[in-house]
Coordinates of C-alpha atoms and ligand atoms in Angstrom, one line a residue:
X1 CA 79.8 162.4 75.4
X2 CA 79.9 162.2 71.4
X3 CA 78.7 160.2 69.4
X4 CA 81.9 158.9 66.9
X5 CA 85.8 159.1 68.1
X6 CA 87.6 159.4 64.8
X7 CA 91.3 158.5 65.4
X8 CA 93.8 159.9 63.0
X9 CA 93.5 163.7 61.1
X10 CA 94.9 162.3 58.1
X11 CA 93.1 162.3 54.6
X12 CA 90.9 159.4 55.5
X13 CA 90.2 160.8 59.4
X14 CA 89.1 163.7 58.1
X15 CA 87.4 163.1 55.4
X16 CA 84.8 160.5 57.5
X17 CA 84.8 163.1 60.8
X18 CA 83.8 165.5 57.8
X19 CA 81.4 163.4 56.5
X20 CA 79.9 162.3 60.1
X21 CA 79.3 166.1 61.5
X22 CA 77.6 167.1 58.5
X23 CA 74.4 165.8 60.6
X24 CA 74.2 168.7 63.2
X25 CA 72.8 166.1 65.3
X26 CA 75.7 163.9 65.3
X27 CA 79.1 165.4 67.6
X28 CA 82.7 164.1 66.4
X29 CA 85.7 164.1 68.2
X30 CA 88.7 163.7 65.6
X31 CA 91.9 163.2 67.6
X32 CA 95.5 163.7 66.3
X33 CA 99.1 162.0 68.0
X34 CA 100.8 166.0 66.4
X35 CA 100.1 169.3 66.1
X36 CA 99.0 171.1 63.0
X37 CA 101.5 172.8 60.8
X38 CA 101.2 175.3 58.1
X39 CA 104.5 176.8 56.5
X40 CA 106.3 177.1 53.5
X41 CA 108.0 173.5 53.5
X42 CA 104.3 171.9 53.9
X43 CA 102.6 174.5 51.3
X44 CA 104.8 174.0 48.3
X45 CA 104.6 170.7 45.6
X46 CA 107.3 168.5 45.9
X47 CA 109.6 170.2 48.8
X48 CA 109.9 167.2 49.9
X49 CA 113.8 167.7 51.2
X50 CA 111.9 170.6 53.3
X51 CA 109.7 169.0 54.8
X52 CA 112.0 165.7 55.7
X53 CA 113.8 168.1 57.9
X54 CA 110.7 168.6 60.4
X55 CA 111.4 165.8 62.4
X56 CA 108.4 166.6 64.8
X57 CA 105.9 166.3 61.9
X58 CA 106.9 163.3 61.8
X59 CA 106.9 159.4 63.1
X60 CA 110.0 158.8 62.3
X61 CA 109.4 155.6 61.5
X62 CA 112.9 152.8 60.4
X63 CA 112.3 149.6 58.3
X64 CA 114.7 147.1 59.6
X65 CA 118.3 146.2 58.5
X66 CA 117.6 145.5 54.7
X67 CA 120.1 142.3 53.9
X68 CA 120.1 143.5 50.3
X69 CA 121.4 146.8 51.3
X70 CA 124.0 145.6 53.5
X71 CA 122.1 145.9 56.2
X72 CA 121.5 149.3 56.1
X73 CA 117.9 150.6 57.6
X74 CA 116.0 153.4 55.4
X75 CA 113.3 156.0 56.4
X76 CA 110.1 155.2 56.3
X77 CA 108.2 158.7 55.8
X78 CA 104.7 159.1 57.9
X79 CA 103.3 162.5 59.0
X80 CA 102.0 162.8 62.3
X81 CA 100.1 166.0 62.1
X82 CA 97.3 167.3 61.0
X83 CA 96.6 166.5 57.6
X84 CA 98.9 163.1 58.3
X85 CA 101.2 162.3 55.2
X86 CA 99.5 164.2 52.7
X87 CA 101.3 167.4 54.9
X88 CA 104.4 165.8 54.2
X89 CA 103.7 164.4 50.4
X90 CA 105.0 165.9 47.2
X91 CA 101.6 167.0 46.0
X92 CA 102.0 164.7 43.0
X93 CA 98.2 163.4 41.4
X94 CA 97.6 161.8 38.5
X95 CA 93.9 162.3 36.8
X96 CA 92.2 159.5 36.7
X97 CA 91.4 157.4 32.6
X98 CA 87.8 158.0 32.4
X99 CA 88.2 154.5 30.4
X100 CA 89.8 152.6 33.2
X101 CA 87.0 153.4 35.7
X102 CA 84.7 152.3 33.2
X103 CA 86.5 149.0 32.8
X104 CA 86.4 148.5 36.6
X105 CA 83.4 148.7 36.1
X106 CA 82.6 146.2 33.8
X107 CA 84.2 143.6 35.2
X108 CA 82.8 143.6 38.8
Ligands
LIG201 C1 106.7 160.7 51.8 C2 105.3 160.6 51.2 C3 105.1 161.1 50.0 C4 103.8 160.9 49.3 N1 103.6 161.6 48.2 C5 102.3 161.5 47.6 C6 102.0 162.3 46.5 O1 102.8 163.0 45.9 N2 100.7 162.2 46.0 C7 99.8 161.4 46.6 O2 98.7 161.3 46.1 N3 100.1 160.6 47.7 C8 101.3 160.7 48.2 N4 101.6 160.0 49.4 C9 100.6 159.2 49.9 C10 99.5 159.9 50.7 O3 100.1 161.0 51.5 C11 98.8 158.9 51.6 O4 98.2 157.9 50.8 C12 97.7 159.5 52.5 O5 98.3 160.5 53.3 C13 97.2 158.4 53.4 O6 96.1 159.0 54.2 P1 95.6 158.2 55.5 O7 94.5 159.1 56.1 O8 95.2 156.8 55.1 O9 96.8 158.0 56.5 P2 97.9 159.1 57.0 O10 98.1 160.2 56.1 O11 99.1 158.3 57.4 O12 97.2 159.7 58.3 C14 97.1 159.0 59.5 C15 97.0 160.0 60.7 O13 96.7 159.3 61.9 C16 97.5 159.8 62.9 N5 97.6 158.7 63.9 C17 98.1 157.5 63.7 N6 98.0 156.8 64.9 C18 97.4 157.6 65.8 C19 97.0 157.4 67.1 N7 97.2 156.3 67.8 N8 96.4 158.4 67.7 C20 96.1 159.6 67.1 N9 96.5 159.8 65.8 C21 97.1 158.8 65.2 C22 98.8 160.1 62.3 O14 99.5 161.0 63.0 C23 98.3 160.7 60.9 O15 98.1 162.1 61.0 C24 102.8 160.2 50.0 C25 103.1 159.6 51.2 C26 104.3 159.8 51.8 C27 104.6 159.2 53.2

């Protein structure tokens, strides 16, 4: 028996299974659909055209025919592995306007 099921090992998954087991009272189970991966294509910023290439990493997800492109379908990129999509992101992050947080807020 344990006490929380976390489903999904991506950023958010792990971040509240993380959070949950720091009580060493509490047990977690944190359950993935993949398999973990570590490698060059998953390690480096922005090799994206890499990583697209690991099809089991991957849902493999299609939007439907787009009528705007001629009814053409287009990838629709989600990891399924640990670490979820931020395995398979370009790394990118933008630091945060002190200034706009503030704002926020403000106005709440
Ligand atoms: C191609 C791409 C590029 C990106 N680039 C950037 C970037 O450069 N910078 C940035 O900040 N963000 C980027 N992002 C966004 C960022 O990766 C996501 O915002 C973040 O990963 C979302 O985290 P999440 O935990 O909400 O979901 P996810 O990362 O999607 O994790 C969900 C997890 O749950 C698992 N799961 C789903 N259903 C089940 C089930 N039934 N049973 C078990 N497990 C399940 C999945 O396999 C997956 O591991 C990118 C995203 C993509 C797709």
């Amino acid at each position: 028996m344990v006490d929380y099921i976390v489903v999904g090992a991506g950023p958010a998954g792990c971040v509240v299974a993380a959070r949950l087991s720091e009580d060493p009272g509490t047990t977690v189970l944190l359950v993935e659909a993949g398999g973990s991966e570590r490698g060059f294509s998953t390690s480096m910023p922005a090799a994206l055209p890499f990583v697209y290439q690991r099809k089991r990493i991957q849902w493999g997800y299609l939007a439907g025919p787009e009528p705007h492109l001629d009814g053409r379908t287009i990838d629709e990129k989600a990891g399924r592995v640990v670490g979820g999509s931020s395995t398979i992101n370009a790394m990118i992050y933008n630091r945060g306007n002190p200034m706009d947080y503030d704002g926020w807020a403000e106005t709440r």
